Amino acid sequence: AFKQMENIGKFLEFCTGYGCNTSDMFQTVDLYENQNLPSVINGIHALGRRAQANKFDGPVLGVREATAQHREFTEEQLRAGEGVIGLQMGSNKGASQAGQAFGKQRHILD
């Protein structure tokens, strides 16, 4: 039992030394006691991502890690973007309350 936990610990040490983030890795008890298997799977996928980034030429597991793509914009381009309302903010095209009927109509008597 102790030897198995020691082996898991050595695996985790290797992963962090290889370049994996410690936040992506699991705790020893997560695997040994089957407590948090999704975290274990996440850690194995993190190792697969790191292996691809380190140019491992064997079989791959998971998606490749993203690389930074630095972009530079001119002042004119930045000013042109200030007047644009992105679609994430929604749109008020055609916004009206026509046709909305919630609940009963209100009858006013004279």
PDB file of N, CA and C in Angstrom:
ATOM      1  N   ALA A   1       0.836  -1.197   0.000  1.00  0.00           N
ATOM      2  CA  ALA A   1       0.000   0.000   0.000  1.00  0.00           C
ATOM      3  C   ALA A   1       0.875   1.253   0.000  1.00  0.00           C
ATOM      4  N   PHE A   2       1.890   1.260   0.862  1.00  0.00           N
ATOM      5  CA  PHE A   2       2.767   2.427   0.931  1.00  0.00           C
ATOM      6  C   PHE A   2       3.537   2.603  -0.375  1.00  0.00           C
ATOM      7  N   LYS A   3       3.970   1.497  -0.955  1.00  0.00           N
ATOM      8  CA  LYS A   3       4.732   1.550  -2.208  1.00  0.00           C
ATOM      9  C   LYS A   3       3.877   2.129  -3.342  1.00  0.00           C
ATOM     10  N   GLN A   4       2.590   1.763  -3.384  1.00  0.00           N
ATOM     11  CA  GLN A   4       1.710   2.294  -4.420  1.00  0.00           C
ATOM     12  C   GLN A   4       1.544   3.815  -4.282  1.00  0.00           C
ATOM     13  N   MET A   5       1.347   4.261  -3.043  1.00  0.00           N
ATOM     14  CA  MET A   5       1.208   5.704  -2.815  1.00  0.00           C
ATOM     15  C   MET A   5       2.511   6.429  -3.162  1.00  0.00           C
ATOM     16  N   GLU A   6       3.642   5.789  -2.877  1.00  0.00           N
ATOM     17  CA  GLU A   6       4.931   6.383  -3.203  1.00  0.00           C
ATOM     18  C   GLU A   6       5.094   6.505  -4.727  1.00  0.00           C
ATOM     19  N   ASN A   7       4.674   5.483  -5.462  1.00  0.00           N
ATOM     20  CA  ASN A   7       4.750   5.531  -6.921  1.00  0.00           C
ATOM     21  C   ASN A   7       3.863   6.631  -7.498  1.00  0.00           C
ATOM     22  N   ILE A   8       2.665   6.789  -6.942  1.00  0.00           N
ATOM     23  CA  ILE A   8       1.769   7.864  -7.394  1.00  0.00           C
ATOM     24  C   ILE A   8       2.424   9.216  -7.131  1.00  0.00           C
ATOM     25  N   GLY A   9       3.034   9.362  -5.958  1.00  0.00           N
ATOM     26  CA  GLY A   9       3.726  10.607  -5.619  1.00  0.00           C
ATOM     27  C   GLY A   9       4.876  10.900  -6.570  1.00  0.00           C
ATOM     28  N   LYS A  10       5.633   9.868  -6.939  1.00  0.00           N
ATOM     29  CA  LYS A  10       6.740  10.054  -7.891  1.00  0.00           C
ATOM     30  C   LYS A  10       6.207  10.452  -9.272  1.00  0.00           C
ATOM     31  N   PHE A  11       5.072   9.880  -9.671  1.00  0.00           N
ATOM     32  CA  PHE A  11       4.448  10.263 -10.934  1.00  0.00           C
ATOM     33  C   PHE A  11       4.073  11.737 -10.908  1.00  0.00           C
ATOM     34  N   LEU A  12       3.490  12.203  -9.805  1.00  0.00           N
ATOM     35  CA  LEU A  12       3.089  13.603  -9.693  1.00  0.00           C
ATOM     36  C   LEU A  12       4.310  14.524  -9.695  1.00  0.00           C
ATOM     37  N   GLU A  13       5.395  14.097  -9.037  1.00  0.00           N
ATOM     38  CA  GLU A  13       6.633  14.885  -9.052  1.00  0.00           C
ATOM     39  C   GLU A  13       7.174  14.997 -10.476  1.00  0.00           C
ATOM     40  N   PHE A  14       7.130  13.886 -11.223  1.00  0.00           N
ATOM     41  CA  PHE A  14       7.582  13.918 -12.609  1.00  0.00           C
ATOM     42  C   PHE A  14       6.745  14.892 -13.421  1.00  0.00           C
ATOM     43  N   CYS A  15       5.427  14.852 -13.235  1.00  0.00           N
ATOM     44  CA  CYS A  15       4.539  15.716 -14.019  1.00  0.00           C
ATOM     45  C   CYS A  15       4.843  17.185 -13.781  1.00  0.00           C
ATOM     46  N   THR A  16       5.039  17.571 -12.534  1.00  0.00           N
ATOM     47  CA  THR A  16       5.343  18.975 -12.246  1.00  0.00           C
ATOM     48  C   THR A  16       6.729  19.336 -12.759  1.00  0.00           C
ATOM     49  N   GLY A  17       7.677  18.409 -12.678  1.00  0.00           N
ATOM     50  CA  GLY A  17       9.002  18.662 -13.232  1.00  0.00           C
ATOM     51  C   GLY A  17       8.994  18.744 -14.746  1.00  0.00           C
ATOM     52  N   TYR A  18       8.078  18.051 -15.380  1.00  0.00           N
ATOM     53  CA  TYR A  18       7.952  18.029 -16.831  1.00  0.00           C
ATOM     54  C   TYR A  18       7.302  19.307 -17.352  1.00  0.00           C
ATOM     55  N   GLY A  19       6.638  20.044 -16.457  1.00  0.00           N
ATOM     56  CA  GLY A  19       6.049  21.324 -16.845  1.00  0.00           C
ATOM     57  C   GLY A  19       4.552  21.430 -16.636  1.00  0.00           C
ATOM     58  N   CYS A  20       3.913  20.416 -16.085  1.00  0.00           N
ATOM     59  CA  CYS A  20       2.467  20.487 -15.835  1.00  0.00           C
ATOM     60  C   CYS A  20       2.187  21.436 -14.678  1.00  0.00           C
ATOM     61  N   ASN A  21       1.092  22.160 -14.760  1.00  0.00           N
ATOM     62  CA  ASN A  21       0.682  23.028 -13.655  1.00  0.00           C
ATOM     63  C   ASN A  21       0.229  22.177 -12.476  1.00  0.00           C
ATOM     64  N   THR A  22       0.600  22.580 -11.284  1.00  0.00           N
ATOM     65  CA  THR A  22       0.174  21.824 -10.105  1.00  0.00           C
ATOM     66  C   THR A  22      -1.330  21.912  -9.914  1.00  0.00           C
ATOM     67  N   SER A  23      -1.942  22.987 -10.429  1.00  0.00           N
ATOM     68  CA  SER A  23      -3.398  23.109 -10.294  1.00  0.00           C
ATOM     69  C   SER A  23      -4.127  22.101 -11.187  1.00  0.00           C
ATOM     70  N   ASP A  24      -3.458  21.586 -12.222  1.00  0.00           N
ATOM     71  CA  ASP A  24      -4.066  20.587 -13.095  1.00  0.00           C
ATOM     72  C   ASP A  24      -3.902  19.167 -12.553  1.00  0.00           C
ATOM     73  N   MET A  25      -3.025  18.981 -11.599  1.00  0.00           N
ATOM     74  CA  MET A  25      -2.722  17.644 -11.109  1.00  0.00           C
ATOM     75  C   MET A  25      -3.638  17.275  -9.936  1.00  0.00           C
ATOM     76  N   PHE A  26      -3.648  16.006  -9.611  1.00  0.00           N
ATOM     77  CA  PHE A  26      -4.511  15.478  -8.559  1.00  0.00           C
ATOM     78  C   PHE A  26      -3.690  15.187  -7.310  1.00  0.00           C
ATOM     79  N   GLN A  27      -4.368  14.889  -6.239  1.00  0.00           N
ATOM     80  CA  GLN A  27      -3.708  14.481  -5.000  1.00  0.00           C
ATOM     81  C   GLN A  27      -3.512  12.970  -5.020  1.00  0.00           C
ATOM     82  N   THR A  28      -2.538  12.480  -4.268  1.00  0.00           N
ATOM     83  CA  THR A  28      -2.246  11.046  -4.242  1.00  0.00           C
ATOM     84  C   THR A  28      -3.467  10.243  -3.807  1.00  0.00           C
ATOM     85  N   VAL A  29      -4.180  10.726  -2.805  1.00  0.00           N
ATOM     86  CA  VAL A  29      -5.329   9.969  -2.296  1.00  0.00           C
ATOM     87  C   VAL A  29      -6.478   9.939  -3.293  1.00  0.00           C
ATOM     88  N   ASP A  30      -6.518  10.919  -4.207  1.00  0.00           N
ATOM     89  CA  ASP A  30      -7.574  10.928  -5.223  1.00  0.00           C
ATOM     90  C   ASP A  30      -7.526   9.659  -6.061  1.00  0.00           C
ATOM     91  N   LEU A  31      -6.336   9.217  -6.406  1.00  0.00           N
ATOM     92  CA  LEU A  31      -6.191   8.000  -7.200  1.00  0.00           C
ATOM     93  C   LEU A  31      -6.185   6.762  -6.324  1.00  0.00           C
ATOM     94  N   TYR A  32      -5.440   6.801  -5.221  1.00  0.00           N
ATOM     95  CA  TYR A  32      -5.267   5.613  -4.390  1.00  0.00           C
ATOM     96  C   TYR A  32      -6.583   5.143  -3.772  1.00  0.00           C
ATOM     97  N   GLU A  33      -7.397   6.088  -3.331  1.00  0.00           N
ATOM     98  CA  GLU A  33      -8.655   5.729  -2.662  1.00  0.00           C
ATOM     99  C   GLU A  33      -9.872   5.928  -3.579  1.00  0.00           C
ATOM    100  N   ASN A  34      -9.657   6.140  -4.865  1.00  0.00           N
ATOM    101  CA  ASN A  34     -10.743   6.356  -5.828  1.00  0.00           C
ATOM    102  C   ASN A  34     -11.707   7.444  -5.366  1.00  0.00           C
ATOM    103  N   GLN A  35     -11.167   8.528  -4.833  1.00  0.00           N
ATOM    104  CA  GLN A  35     -12.022   9.587  -4.301  1.00  0.00           C
ATOM    105  C   GLN A  35     -12.461  10.580  -5.374  1.00  0.00           C
ATOM    106  N   ASN A  36     -11.521  10.972  -6.248  1.00  0.00           N
ATOM    107  CA  ASN A  36     -11.826  12.033  -7.201  1.00  0.00           C
ATOM    108  C   ASN A  36     -11.252  11.654  -8.564  1.00  0.00           C
ATOM    109  N   LEU A  37     -11.875  10.687  -9.214  1.00  0.00           N
ATOM    110  CA  LEU A  37     -11.356  10.203 -10.494  1.00  0.00           C
ATOM    111  C   LEU A  37     -11.425  11.241 -11.616  1.00  0.00           C
ATOM    112  N   PRO A  38     -12.417  12.142 -11.662  1.00  0.00           N
ATOM    113  CA  PRO A  38     -12.360  13.195 -12.688  1.00  0.00           C
ATOM    114  C   PRO A  38     -11.104  14.059 -12.571  1.00  0.00           C
ATOM    115  N   SER A  39     -10.645  14.302 -11.360  1.00  0.00           N
ATOM    116  CA  SER A  39      -9.413  15.061 -11.169  1.00  0.00           C
ATOM    117  C   SER A  39      -8.210  14.279 -11.687  1.00  0.00           C
ATOM    118  N   VAL A  40      -8.215  12.961 -11.506  1.00  0.00           N
ATOM    119  CA  VAL A  40      -7.137  12.106 -12.011  1.00  0.00           C
ATOM    120  C   VAL A  40      -7.120  12.155 -13.543  1.00  0.00           C
ATOM    121  N   ILE A  41      -8.286  12.054 -14.153  1.00  0.00           N
ATOM    122  CA  ILE A  41      -8.377  12.106 -15.610  1.00  0.00           C
ATOM    123  C   ILE A  41      -7.904  13.461 -16.120  1.00  0.00           C
ATOM    124  N   ASN A  42      -8.279  14.523 -15.428  1.00  0.00           N
ATOM    125  CA  ASN A  42      -7.827  15.865 -15.800  1.00  0.00           C
ATOM    126  C   ASN A  42      -6.303  15.957 -15.735  1.00  0.00           C
ATOM    127  N   GLY A  43      -5.706  15.341 -14.719  1.00  0.00           N
ATOM    128  CA  GLY A  43      -4.251  15.357 -14.582  1.00  0.00           C
ATOM    129  C   GLY A  43      -3.561  14.592 -15.696  1.00  0.00           C
ATOM    130  N   ILE A  44      -4.129  13.478 -16.098  1.00  0.00           N
ATOM    131  CA  ILE A  44      -3.539  12.694 -17.189  1.00  0.00           C
ATOM    132  C   ILE A  44      -3.644  13.463 -18.510  1.00  0.00           C
ATOM    133  N   HIS A  45      -4.764  14.145 -18.713  1.00  0.00           N
ATOM    134  CA  HIS A  45      -4.903  14.966 -19.921  1.00  0.00           C
ATOM    135  C   HIS A  45      -3.938  16.153 -19.891  1.00  0.00           C
ATOM    136  N   ALA A  46      -3.681  16.705 -18.705  1.00  0.00           N
ATOM    137  CA  ALA A  46      -2.712  17.796 -18.590  1.00  0.00           C
ATOM    138  C   ALA A  46      -1.321  17.310 -18.969  1.00  0.00           C
ATOM    139  N   LEU A  47      -0.977  16.091 -18.581  1.00  0.00           N
ATOM    140  CA  LEU A  47       0.306  15.511 -18.970  1.00  0.00           C
ATOM    141  C   LEU A  47       0.357  15.314 -20.486  1.00  0.00           C
ATOM    142  N   GLY A  48      -0.758  14.877 -21.084  1.00  0.00           N
ATOM    143  CA  GLY A  48      -0.806  14.719 -22.535  1.00  0.00           C
ATOM    144  C   GLY A  48      -0.617  16.040 -23.260  1.00  0.00           C
ATOM    145  N   ARG A  49      -1.243  17.123 -22.748  1.00  0.00           N
ATOM    146  CA  ARG A  49      -1.066  18.445 -23.351  1.00  0.00           C
ATOM    147  C   ARG A  49       0.384  18.901 -23.265  1.00  0.00           C
ATOM    148  N   ARG A  50       0.975  18.696 -22.081  1.00  0.00           N
ATOM    149  CA  ARG A  50       2.355  19.127 -21.863  1.00  0.00           C
ATOM    150  C   ARG A  50       3.312  18.324 -22.740  1.00  0.00           C
ATOM    151  N   ALA A  51       3.034  17.039 -22.915  1.00  0.00           N
ATOM    152  CA  ALA A  51       3.894  16.205 -23.752  1.00  0.00           C
ATOM    153  C   ALA A  51       3.881  16.706 -25.198  1.00  0.00           C
ATOM    154  N   GLN A  52       2.735  17.120 -25.686  1.00  0.00           N
ATOM    155  CA  GLN A  52       2.658  17.660 -27.042  1.00  0.00           C
ATOM    156  C   GLN A  52       3.411  18.978 -27.146  1.00  0.00           C
ATOM    157  N   ALA A  53       3.310  19.805 -26.097  1.00  0.00           N
ATOM    158  CA  ALA A  53       4.020  21.087 -26.101  1.00  0.00           C
ATOM    159  C   ALA A  53       5.526  20.874 -26.037  1.00  0.00           C
ATOM    160  N   ASN A  54       5.965  19.784 -25.405  1.00  0.00           N
ATOM    161  CA  ASN A  54       7.393  19.477 -25.290  1.00  0.00           C
ATOM    162  C   ASN A  54       7.892  18.654 -26.475  1.00  0.00           C
ATOM    163  N   LYS A  55       7.109  18.583 -27.531  1.00  0.00           N
ATOM    164  CA  LYS A  55       7.476  17.908 -28.781  1.00  0.00           C
ATOM    165  C   LYS A  55       7.675  16.399 -28.622  1.00  0.00           C
ATOM    166  N   PHE A  56       6.866  15.765 -27.779  1.00  0.00           N
ATOM    167  CA  PHE A  56       6.894  14.303 -27.665  1.00  0.00           C
ATOM    168  C   PHE A  56       6.407  13.726 -28.983  1.00  0.00           C
ATOM    169  N   ASP A  57       7.171  12.758 -29.556  1.00  0.00           N
ATOM    170  CA  ASP A  57       6.830  12.264 -30.888  1.00  0.00           C
ATOM    171  C   ASP A  57       6.060  10.951 -30.874  1.00  0.00           C
ATOM    172  N   GLY A  58       5.612  10.515 -29.711  1.00  0.00           N
ATOM    173  CA  GLY A  58       4.823   9.297 -29.627  1.00  0.00           C
ATOM    174  C   GLY A  58       3.341   9.583 -29.762  1.00  0.00           C
ATOM    175  N   PRO A  59       2.508   8.645 -29.341  1.00  0.00           N
ATOM    176  CA  PRO A  59       1.051   8.855 -29.403  1.00  0.00           C
ATOM    177  C   PRO A  59       0.627  10.037 -28.523  1.00  0.00           C
ATOM    178  N   VAL A  60      -0.445  10.699 -28.935  1.00  0.00           N
ATOM    179  CA  VAL A  60      -0.914  11.881 -28.206  1.00  0.00           C
ATOM    180  C   VAL A  60      -2.217  11.567 -27.473  1.00  0.00           C
ATOM    181  N   LEU A  61      -2.455  12.323 -26.419  1.00  0.00           N
ATOM    182  CA  LEU A  61      -3.691  12.205 -25.655  1.00  0.00           C
ATOM    183  C   LEU A  61      -4.221  13.600 -25.417  1.00  0.00           C
ATOM    184  N   GLY A  62      -5.447  13.848 -25.828  1.00  0.00           N
ATOM    185  CA  GLY A  62      -6.079  15.134 -25.588  1.00  0.00           C
ATOM    186  C   GLY A  62      -5.708  16.169 -26.629  1.00  0.00           C
ATOM    187  N   VAL A  63      -6.168  17.376 -26.375  1.00  0.00           N
ATOM    188  CA  VAL A  63      -5.948  18.470 -27.311  1.00  0.00           C
ATOM    189  C   VAL A  63      -4.607  19.143 -27.050  1.00  0.00           C
ATOM    190  N   ARG A  64      -4.097  19.826 -28.060  1.00  0.00           N
ATOM    191  CA  ARG A  64      -2.834  20.531 -27.929  1.00  0.00           C
ATOM    192  C   ARG A  64      -3.048  21.792 -27.111  1.00  0.00           C
ATOM    193  N   GLU A  65      -2.052  22.161 -26.341  1.00  0.00           N
ATOM    194  CA  GLU A  65      -2.124  23.353 -25.512  1.00  0.00           C
ATOM    195  C   GLU A  65      -2.057  24.593 -26.396  1.00  0.00           C
ATOM    196  N   ALA A  66      -2.826  25.599 -26.067  1.00  0.00           N
ATOM    197  CA  ALA A  66      -2.861  26.820 -26.864  1.00  0.00           C
ATOM    198  C   ALA A  66      -1.549  27.585 -26.726  1.00  0.00           C
ATOM    199  N   THR A  67      -1.181  28.284 -27.785  1.00  0.00           N
ATOM    200  CA  THR A  67       0.013  29.126 -27.749  1.00  0.00           C
ATOM    201  C   THR A  67      -0.423  30.579 -27.856  1.00  0.00           C
ATOM    202  N   ALA A  68       0.388  31.459 -27.310  1.00  0.00           N
ATOM    203  CA  ALA A  68       0.061  32.885 -27.326  1.00  0.00           C
ATOM    204  C   ALA A  68       0.177  33.425 -28.743  1.00  0.00           C
ATOM    205  N   GLN A  69      -0.764  34.267 -29.117  1.00  0.00           N
ATOM    206  CA  GLN A  69      -0.743  34.919 -30.420  1.00  0.00           C
ATOM    207  C   GLN A  69      -0.879  36.423 -30.184  1.00  0.00           C
ATOM    208  N   HIS A  70       0.263  37.064 -30.003  1.00  0.00           N
ATOM    209  CA  HIS A  70       0.279  38.493 -29.687  1.00  0.00           C
ATOM    210  C   HIS A  70      -0.144  39.304 -30.908  1.00  0.00           C
ATOM    211  N   ARG A  71      -1.033  40.255 -30.689  1.00  0.00           N
ATOM    212  CA  ARG A  71      -1.512  41.118 -31.763  1.00  0.00           C
ATOM    213  C   ARG A  71      -1.274  42.578 -31.385  1.00  0.00           C
ATOM    214  N   GLU A  72      -0.941  43.358 -32.383  1.00  0.00           N
ATOM    215  CA  GLU A  72      -0.747  44.788 -32.165  1.00  0.00           C
ATOM    216  C   GLU A  72      -1.702  45.550 -33.080  1.00  0.00           C
ATOM    217  N   PHE A  73      -2.406  46.517 -32.501  1.00  0.00           N
ATOM    218  CA  PHE A  73      -3.364  47.314 -33.246  1.00  0.00           C
ATOM    219  C   PHE A  73      -2.902  48.765 -33.276  1.00  0.00           C
ATOM    220  N   THR A  74      -3.180  49.443 -34.363  1.00  0.00           N
ATOM    221  CA  THR A  74      -2.873  50.872 -34.457  1.00  0.00           C
ATOM    222  C   THR A  74      -3.929  51.641 -33.671  1.00  0.00           C
ATOM    223  N   GLU A  75      -3.615  52.895 -33.391  1.00  0.00           N
ATOM    224  CA  GLU A  75      -4.575  53.739 -32.678  1.00  0.00           C
ATOM    225  C   GLU A  75      -5.861  53.895 -33.483  1.00  0.00           C
ATOM    226  N   GLU A  76      -5.736  53.993 -34.800  1.00  0.00           N
ATOM    227  CA  GLU A  76      -6.911  54.133 -35.663  1.00  0.00           C
ATOM    228  C   GLU A  76      -7.816  52.902 -35.552  1.00  0.00           C
ATOM    229  N   GLN A  77      -7.214  51.712 -35.519  1.00  0.00           N
ATOM    230  CA  GLN A  77      -8.004  50.481 -35.388  1.00  0.00           C
ATOM    231  C   GLN A  77      -8.689  50.414 -34.024  1.00  0.00           C
ATOM    232  N   LEU A  78      -8.004  50.838 -32.983  1.00  0.00           N
ATOM    233  CA  LEU A  78      -8.602  50.823 -31.643  1.00  0.00           C
ATOM    234  C   LEU A  78      -9.764  51.800 -31.553  1.00  0.00           C
ATOM    235  N   ARG A  79      -9.623  52.994 -32.131  1.00  0.00           N
ATOM    236  CA  ARG A  79     -10.716  53.975 -32.119  1.00  0.00           C
ATOM    237  C   ARG A  79     -11.911  53.492 -32.931  1.00  0.00           C
ATOM    238  N   ALA A  80     -11.657  52.800 -34.045  1.00  0.00           N
ATOM    239  CA  ALA A  80     -12.753  52.289 -34.870  1.00  0.00           C
ATOM    240  C   ALA A  80     -13.559  51.240 -34.112  1.00  0.00           C
ATOM    241  N   GLY A  81     -12.933  50.495 -33.233  1.00  0.00           N
ATOM    242  CA  GLY A  81     -13.632  49.462 -32.481  1.00  0.00           C
ATOM    243  C   GLY A  81     -14.467  49.994 -31.332  1.00  0.00           C
ATOM    244  N   GLU A  82     -14.239  51.252 -30.925  1.00  0.00           N
ATOM    245  CA  GLU A  82     -14.993  51.812 -29.800  1.00  0.00           C
ATOM    246  C   GLU A  82     -16.458  52.027 -30.133  1.00  0.00           C
ATOM    247  N   GLY A  83     -16.779  52.270 -31.398  1.00  0.00           N
ATOM    248  CA  GLY A  83     -18.153  52.549 -31.780  1.00  0.00           C
ATOM    249  C   GLY A  83     -18.961  51.320 -32.135  1.00  0.00           C
ATOM    250  N   VAL A  84     -18.359  50.151 -32.052  1.00  0.00           N
ATOM    251  CA  VAL A  84     -19.035  48.920 -32.455  1.00  0.00           C
ATOM    252  C   VAL A  84     -19.674  48.273 -31.237  1.00  0.00           C
ATOM    253  N   ILE A  85     -20.937  47.931 -31.349  1.00  0.00           N
ATOM    254  CA  ILE A  85     -21.607  47.187 -30.282  1.00  0.00           C
ATOM    255  C   ILE A  85     -21.545  45.717 -30.669  1.00  0.00           C
ATOM    256  N   GLY A  86     -20.851  44.937 -29.870  1.00  0.00           N
ATOM    257  CA  GLY A  86     -20.705  43.523 -30.171  1.00  0.00           C
ATOM    258  C   GLY A  86     -22.017  42.779 -29.987  1.00  0.00           C
ATOM    259  N   LEU A  87     -22.146  41.677 -30.684  1.00  0.00           N
ATOM    260  CA  LEU A  87     -23.376  40.893 -30.583  1.00  0.00           C
ATOM    261  C   LEU A  87     -23.537  40.243 -29.215  1.00  0.00           C
ATOM    262  N   GLN A  88     -22.454  40.153 -28.460  1.00  0.00           N
ATOM    263  CA  GLN A  88     -22.577  39.587 -27.112  1.00  0.00           C
ATOM    264  C   GLN A  88     -23.382  40.497 -26.209  1.00  0.00           C
ATOM    265  N   MET A  89     -23.403  41.778 -26.531  1.00  0.00           N
ATOM    266  CA  MET A  89     -24.156  42.720 -25.721  1.00  0.00           C
ATOM    267  C   MET A  89     -25.627  42.742 -26.105  1.00  0.00           C
ATOM    268  N   GLY A  90     -25.975  42.039 -27.139  1.00  0.00           N
ATOM    269  CA  GLY A  90     -27.364  41.998 -27.565  1.00  0.00           C
ATOM    270  C   GLY A  90     -27.664  43.103 -28.562  1.00  0.00           C
ATOM    271  N   SER A  91     -28.875  43.177 -28.957  1.00  0.00           N
ATOM    272  CA  SER A  91     -29.304  44.169 -29.931  1.00  0.00           C
ATOM    273  C   SER A  91     -30.724  44.587 -29.579  1.00  0.00           C
ATOM    274  N   ASN A  92     -31.060  45.827 -29.903  1.00  0.00           N
ATOM    275  CA  ASN A  92     -32.434  46.266 -29.667  1.00  0.00           C
ATOM    276  C   ASN A  92     -33.158  46.482 -30.976  1.00  0.00           C
ATOM    277  N   LYS A  93     -32.687  45.860 -32.051  1.00  0.00           N
ATOM    278  CA  LYS A  93     -33.367  45.981 -33.337  1.00  0.00           C
ATOM    279  C   LYS A  93     -34.770  45.403 -33.234  1.00  0.00           C
ATOM    280  N   GLY A  94     -35.730  46.180 -33.607  1.00  0.00           N
ATOM    281  CA  GLY A  94     -37.100  45.702 -33.620  1.00  0.00           C
ATOM    282  C   GLY A  94     -37.679  45.478 -32.235  1.00  0.00           C
ATOM    283  N   ALA A  95     -37.077  46.060 -31.225  1.00  0.00           N
ATOM    284  CA  ALA A  95     -37.565  45.846 -29.873  1.00  0.00           C
ATOM    285  C   ALA A  95     -38.833  46.660 -29.636  1.00  0.00           C
ATOM    286  N   SER A  96     -39.896  45.974 -29.344  1.00  0.00           N
ATOM    287  CA  SER A  96     -41.141  46.647 -28.961  1.00  0.00           C
ATOM    288  C   SER A  96     -41.954  45.659 -28.139  1.00  0.00           C
ATOM    289  N   GLN A  97     -42.977  46.168 -27.527  1.00  0.00           N
ATOM    290  CA  GLN A  97     -43.819  45.304 -26.720  1.00  0.00           C
ATOM    291  C   GLN A  97     -45.077  44.890 -27.467  1.00  0.00           C
ATOM    292  N   ALA A  98     -45.094  45.131 -28.752  1.00  0.00           N
ATOM    293  CA  ALA A  98     -46.274  44.776 -29.543  1.00  0.00           C
ATOM    294  C   ALA A  98     -46.431  43.263 -29.578  1.00  0.00           C
ATOM    295  N   GLY A  99     -47.645  42.818 -29.376  1.00  0.00           N
ATOM    296  CA  GLY A  99     -47.930  41.391 -29.438  1.00  0.00           C
ATOM    297  C   GLY A  99     -47.732  40.661 -28.135  1.00  0.00           C
ATOM    298  N   GLN A 100     -47.256  41.339 -27.108  1.00  0.00           N
ATOM    299  CA  GLN A 100     -47.072  40.666 -25.826  1.00  0.00           C
ATOM    300  C   GLN A 100     -48.400  40.650 -25.085  1.00  0.00           C
ATOM    301  N   ALA A 101     -48.763  39.489 -24.647  1.00  0.00           N
ATOM    302  CA  ALA A 101     -49.998  39.350 -23.877  1.00  0.00           C
ATOM    303  C   ALA A 101     -49.735  38.352 -22.757  1.00  0.00           C
ATOM    304  N   PHE A 102     -49.458  38.861 -21.571  1.00  0.00           N
ATOM    305  CA  PHE A 102     -49.207  37.994 -20.444  1.00  0.00           C
ATOM    306  C   PHE A 102     -50.414  38.035 -19.511  1.00  0.00           C
ATOM    307  N   GLY A 103     -50.941  36.908 -19.220  1.00  0.00           N
ATOM    308  CA  GLY A 103     -52.064  36.847 -18.290  1.00  0.00           C
ATOM    309  C   GLY A 103     -53.354  37.376 -18.893  1.00  0.00           C
ATOM    310  N   LYS A 104     -54.273  37.695 -18.018  1.00  0.00           N
ATOM    311  CA  LYS A 104     -55.586  38.197 -18.462  1.00  0.00           C
ATOM    312  C   LYS A 104     -55.495  39.658 -18.847  1.00  0.00           C
ATOM    313  N   GLN A 105     -56.379  40.071 -19.748  1.00  0.00           N
ATOM    314  CA  GLN A 105     -56.453  41.464 -20.116  1.00  0.00           C
ATOM    315  C   GLN A 105     -57.136  42.243 -18.995  1.00  0.00           C
ATOM    316  N   ARG A 106     -56.779  43.481 -18.895  1.00  0.00           N
ATOM    317  CA  ARG A 106     -57.381  44.320 -17.851  1.00  0.00           C
ATOM    318  C   ARG A 106     -58.611  45.011 -18.423  1.00  0.00           C
ATOM    319  N   HIS A 107     -59.756  44.786 -17.804  1.00  0.00           N
ATOM    320  CA  HIS A 107     -61.007  45.389 -18.265  1.00  0.00           C
ATOM    321  C   HIS A 107     -61.350  46.568 -17.354  1.00  0.00           C
ATOM    322  N   ILE A 108     -61.428  47.720 -17.960  1.00  0.00           N
ATOM    323  CA  ILE A 108     -61.771  48.916 -17.196  1.00  0.00           C
ATOM    324  C   ILE A 108     -63.214  49.285 -17.520  1.00  0.00           C
ATOM    325  N   LEU A 109     -64.014  49.391 -16.499  1.00  0.00           N
ATOM    326  CA  LEU A 109     -65.433  49.722 -16.687  1.00  0.00           C
ATOM    327  C   LEU A 109     -65.659  51.182 -16.374  1.00  0.00           C
ATOM    328  N   ASP A 110     -66.480  51.831 -17.201  1.00  0.00           N
ATOM    329  CA  ASP A 110     -66.820  53.250 -16.961  1.00  0.00           C
ATOM    330  C   ASP A 110     -68.017  53.354 -16.066  1.00  0.00           C
TER     331      ASP A 110
END
